[in-house]
Coordinates of C-alpha atoms and ligand atoms in Angstrom, one line a residue:
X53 CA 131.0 -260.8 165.6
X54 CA 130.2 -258.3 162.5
X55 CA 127.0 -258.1 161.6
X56 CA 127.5 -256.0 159.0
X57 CA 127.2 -257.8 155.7
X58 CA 130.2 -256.5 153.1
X59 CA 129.9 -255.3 149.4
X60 CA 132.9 -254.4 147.2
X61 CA 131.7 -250.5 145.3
X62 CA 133.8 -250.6 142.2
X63 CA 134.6 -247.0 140.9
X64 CA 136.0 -247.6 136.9
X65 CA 137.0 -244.7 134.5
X66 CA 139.9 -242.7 133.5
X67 CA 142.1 -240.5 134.9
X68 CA 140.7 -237.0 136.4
X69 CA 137.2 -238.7 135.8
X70 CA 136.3 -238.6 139.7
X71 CA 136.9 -241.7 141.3
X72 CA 138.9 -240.5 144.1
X73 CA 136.6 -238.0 144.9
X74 CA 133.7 -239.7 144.3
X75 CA 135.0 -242.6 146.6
X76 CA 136.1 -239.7 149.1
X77 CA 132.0 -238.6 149.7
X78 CA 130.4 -242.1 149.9
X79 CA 133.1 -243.8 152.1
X80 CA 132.7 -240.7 154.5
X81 CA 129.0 -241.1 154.6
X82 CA 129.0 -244.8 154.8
X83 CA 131.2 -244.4 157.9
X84 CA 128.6 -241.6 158.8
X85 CA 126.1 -244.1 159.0
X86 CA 127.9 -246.7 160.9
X87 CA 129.6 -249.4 158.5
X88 CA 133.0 -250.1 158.2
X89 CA 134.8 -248.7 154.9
X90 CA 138.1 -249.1 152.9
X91 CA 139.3 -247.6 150.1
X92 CA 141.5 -249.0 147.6
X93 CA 142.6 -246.2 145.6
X94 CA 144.5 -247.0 142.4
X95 CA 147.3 -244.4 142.8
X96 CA 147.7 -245.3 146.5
X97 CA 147.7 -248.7 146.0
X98 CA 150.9 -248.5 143.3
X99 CA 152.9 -247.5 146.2
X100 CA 152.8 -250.1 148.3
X101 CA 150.8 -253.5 147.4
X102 CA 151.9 -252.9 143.5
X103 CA 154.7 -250.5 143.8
X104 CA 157.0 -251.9 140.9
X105 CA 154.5 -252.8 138.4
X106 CA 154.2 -250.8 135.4
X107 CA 151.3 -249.9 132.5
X108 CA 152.1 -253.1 130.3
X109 CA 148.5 -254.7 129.9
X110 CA 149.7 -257.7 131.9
X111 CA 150.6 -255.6 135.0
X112 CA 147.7 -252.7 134.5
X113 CA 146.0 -256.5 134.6
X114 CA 147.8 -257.4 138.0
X115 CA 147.2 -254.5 140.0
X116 CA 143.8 -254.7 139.5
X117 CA 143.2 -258.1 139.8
X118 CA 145.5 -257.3 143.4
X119 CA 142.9 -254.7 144.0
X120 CA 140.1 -257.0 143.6
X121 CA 141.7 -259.7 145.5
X122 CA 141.7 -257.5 148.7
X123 CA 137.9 -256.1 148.4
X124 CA 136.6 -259.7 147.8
X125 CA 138.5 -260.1 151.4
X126 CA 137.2 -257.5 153.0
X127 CA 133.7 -257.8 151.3
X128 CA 133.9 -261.5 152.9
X129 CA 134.1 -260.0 156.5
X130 CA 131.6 -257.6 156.3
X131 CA 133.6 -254.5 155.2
X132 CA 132.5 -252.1 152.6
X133 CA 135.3 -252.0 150.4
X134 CA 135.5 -249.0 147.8
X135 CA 137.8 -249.8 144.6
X136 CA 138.5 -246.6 142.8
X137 CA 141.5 -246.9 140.0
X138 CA 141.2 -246.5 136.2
X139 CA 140.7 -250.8 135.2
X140 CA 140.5 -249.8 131.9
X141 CA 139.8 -254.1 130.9
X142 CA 136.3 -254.9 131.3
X143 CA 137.1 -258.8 131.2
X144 CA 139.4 -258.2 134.5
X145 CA 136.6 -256.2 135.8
X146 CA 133.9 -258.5 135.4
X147 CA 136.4 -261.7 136.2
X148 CA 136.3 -259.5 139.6
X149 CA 132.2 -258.8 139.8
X150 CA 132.8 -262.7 138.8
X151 CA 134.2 -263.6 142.7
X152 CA 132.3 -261.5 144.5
X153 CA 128.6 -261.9 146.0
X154 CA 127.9 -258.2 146.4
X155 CA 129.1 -256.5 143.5
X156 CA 128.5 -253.2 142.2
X157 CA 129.7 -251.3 139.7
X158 CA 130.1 -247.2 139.1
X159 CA 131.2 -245.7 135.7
X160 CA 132.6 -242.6 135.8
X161 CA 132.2 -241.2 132.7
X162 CA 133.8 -238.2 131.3
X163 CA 134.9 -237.1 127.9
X164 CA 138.4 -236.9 126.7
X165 CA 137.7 -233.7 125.7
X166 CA 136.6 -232.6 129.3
X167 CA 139.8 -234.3 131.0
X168 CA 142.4 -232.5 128.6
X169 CA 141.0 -229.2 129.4
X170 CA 140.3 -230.0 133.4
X171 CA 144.1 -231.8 133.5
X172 CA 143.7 -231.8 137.0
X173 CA 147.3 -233.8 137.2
X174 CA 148.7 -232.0 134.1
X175 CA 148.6 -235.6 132.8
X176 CA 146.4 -235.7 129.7
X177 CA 148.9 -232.5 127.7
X178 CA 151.8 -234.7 128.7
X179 CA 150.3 -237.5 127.1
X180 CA 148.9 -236.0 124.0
X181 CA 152.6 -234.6 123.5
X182 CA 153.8 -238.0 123.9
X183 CA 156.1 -237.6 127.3
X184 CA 154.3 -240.0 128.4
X185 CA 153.2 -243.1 126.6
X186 CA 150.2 -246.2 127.0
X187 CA 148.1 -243.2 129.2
X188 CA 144.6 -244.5 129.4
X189 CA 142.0 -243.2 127.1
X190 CA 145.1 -241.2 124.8
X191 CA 147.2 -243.8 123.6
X192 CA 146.1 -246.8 125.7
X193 CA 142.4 -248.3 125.6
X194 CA 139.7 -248.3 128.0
X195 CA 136.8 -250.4 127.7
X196 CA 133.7 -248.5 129.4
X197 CA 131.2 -250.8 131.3
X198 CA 128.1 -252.3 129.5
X199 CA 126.1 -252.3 132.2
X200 CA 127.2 -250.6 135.4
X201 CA 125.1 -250.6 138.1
X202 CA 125.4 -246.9 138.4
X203 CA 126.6 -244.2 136.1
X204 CA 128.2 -240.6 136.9
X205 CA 128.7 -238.0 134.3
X206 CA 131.2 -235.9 135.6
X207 CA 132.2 -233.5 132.8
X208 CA 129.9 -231.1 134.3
X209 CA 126.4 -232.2 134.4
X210 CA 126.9 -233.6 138.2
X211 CA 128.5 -232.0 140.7
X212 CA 130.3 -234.3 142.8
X213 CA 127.8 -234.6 145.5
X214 CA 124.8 -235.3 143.2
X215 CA 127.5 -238.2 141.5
X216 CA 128.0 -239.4 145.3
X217 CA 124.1 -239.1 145.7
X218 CA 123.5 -241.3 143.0
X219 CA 125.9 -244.5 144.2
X220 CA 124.3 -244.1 147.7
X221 CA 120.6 -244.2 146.4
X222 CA 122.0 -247.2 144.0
X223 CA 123.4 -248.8 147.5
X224 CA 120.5 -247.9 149.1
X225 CA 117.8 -249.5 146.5
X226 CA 119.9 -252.4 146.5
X227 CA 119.7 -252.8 150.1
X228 CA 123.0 -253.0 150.8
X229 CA 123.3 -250.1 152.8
X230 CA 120.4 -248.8 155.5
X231 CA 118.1 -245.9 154.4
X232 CA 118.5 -243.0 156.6
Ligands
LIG527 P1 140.3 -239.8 139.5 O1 140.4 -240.3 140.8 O2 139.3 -240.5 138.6 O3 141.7 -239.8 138.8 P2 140.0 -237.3 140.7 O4 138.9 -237.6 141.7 O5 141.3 -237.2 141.3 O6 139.9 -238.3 139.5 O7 139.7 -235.8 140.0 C1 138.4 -235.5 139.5 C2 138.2 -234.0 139.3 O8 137.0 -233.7 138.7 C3 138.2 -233.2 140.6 O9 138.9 -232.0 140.4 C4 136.7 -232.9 140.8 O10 136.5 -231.7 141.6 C5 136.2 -232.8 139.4 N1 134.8 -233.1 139.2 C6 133.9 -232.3 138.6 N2 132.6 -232.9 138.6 C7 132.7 -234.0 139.3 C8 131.8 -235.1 139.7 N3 130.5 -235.0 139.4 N4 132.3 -236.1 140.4 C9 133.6 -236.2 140.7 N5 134.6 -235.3 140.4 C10 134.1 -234.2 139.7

């Protein structure tokens, strides 16, 4: 019997913006403070449960909808499930939110501007020289959030701790997590 009651933390925004490691501090300090944590990273997750599917709207739609699929799951038995890939559609997002009790719901926000020059995966000069094409935010859209439950501005203002801090107080005011 798990008497933890589950919530699905959905990280959105674009490439380089943080999610991973954003996702990386709270899911080590939820399992700090006892609960059970999963994390479905986007880039992880096209290896295995949606290895084969492409950047076309409908599969970008797909693999998310995949990804929500499996945190409703886990939210269902108890688990704190983490979703931290780019879903650049805010009407799969909030079909998602949509299924599931315990939703919440962290931009990461970062200018374009701020991505090309951090490039942490050498993506964003590829893309802007067109080697590769339908990247997220360059030459595919992305819909930002109207109202998240949290927002982190990672283009320098936060570090990644104080962006972690914030979706643990937001957890925390929400009661969906204990206090320490
Ligand atoms: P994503 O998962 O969104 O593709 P990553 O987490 O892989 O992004 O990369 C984010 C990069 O931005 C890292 O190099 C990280 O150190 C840096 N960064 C700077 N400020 C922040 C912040 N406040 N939160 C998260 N990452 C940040």
């Amino acid at each position: 019997m798990c008497n933890q009651n589950g919530f699905t933390l959905w990280f959105t925004g674009l490439s380089g913006a943080g999610k991973s490691t954003i996702s990386e501090i709270v899911s080590e300090e939820l399992r700090r403070r006892g609960l059970l944590v999963e994390v479905l990273d986007g880039d992880v997750v096209r290896t295995h449960l949606s290895k084969g599917l492409g950047f076309s709207k409908e599969d970008r739609d797909t693999n998310i909808r995949r990804i929500g699929w499996v945190c409703e799951i886990l939210s269902r038995n108890g688990v704190a499930a983490i979703g931290a890939a780019i879903s650049p559609y805010r009407e799969i997002r909030d079909e998602i939110r949509g299924r599931i009790e315990r939703f919440v719901e962290v931009y990461v926000e970062c200018s374009i501007e701020k991505l090309t020059e951090r490039d942490v995966k050498g993506l964003y000069q590829k893309a802007l020289n067109g080697e590769i094409k339908h990247f997220t935010g360059v030459s595919d859209p992305y819909e930002p959030p109207l109202t998240p439950e949290v927002i982190c501005h990672t283009d320098g203002r936060e570090t990644p701790e104080q962006s972690a801090a914030k979706v643990l107080a937001k957890l925390e005011a929400m009661q969906y997590i204990p206090a320490t």
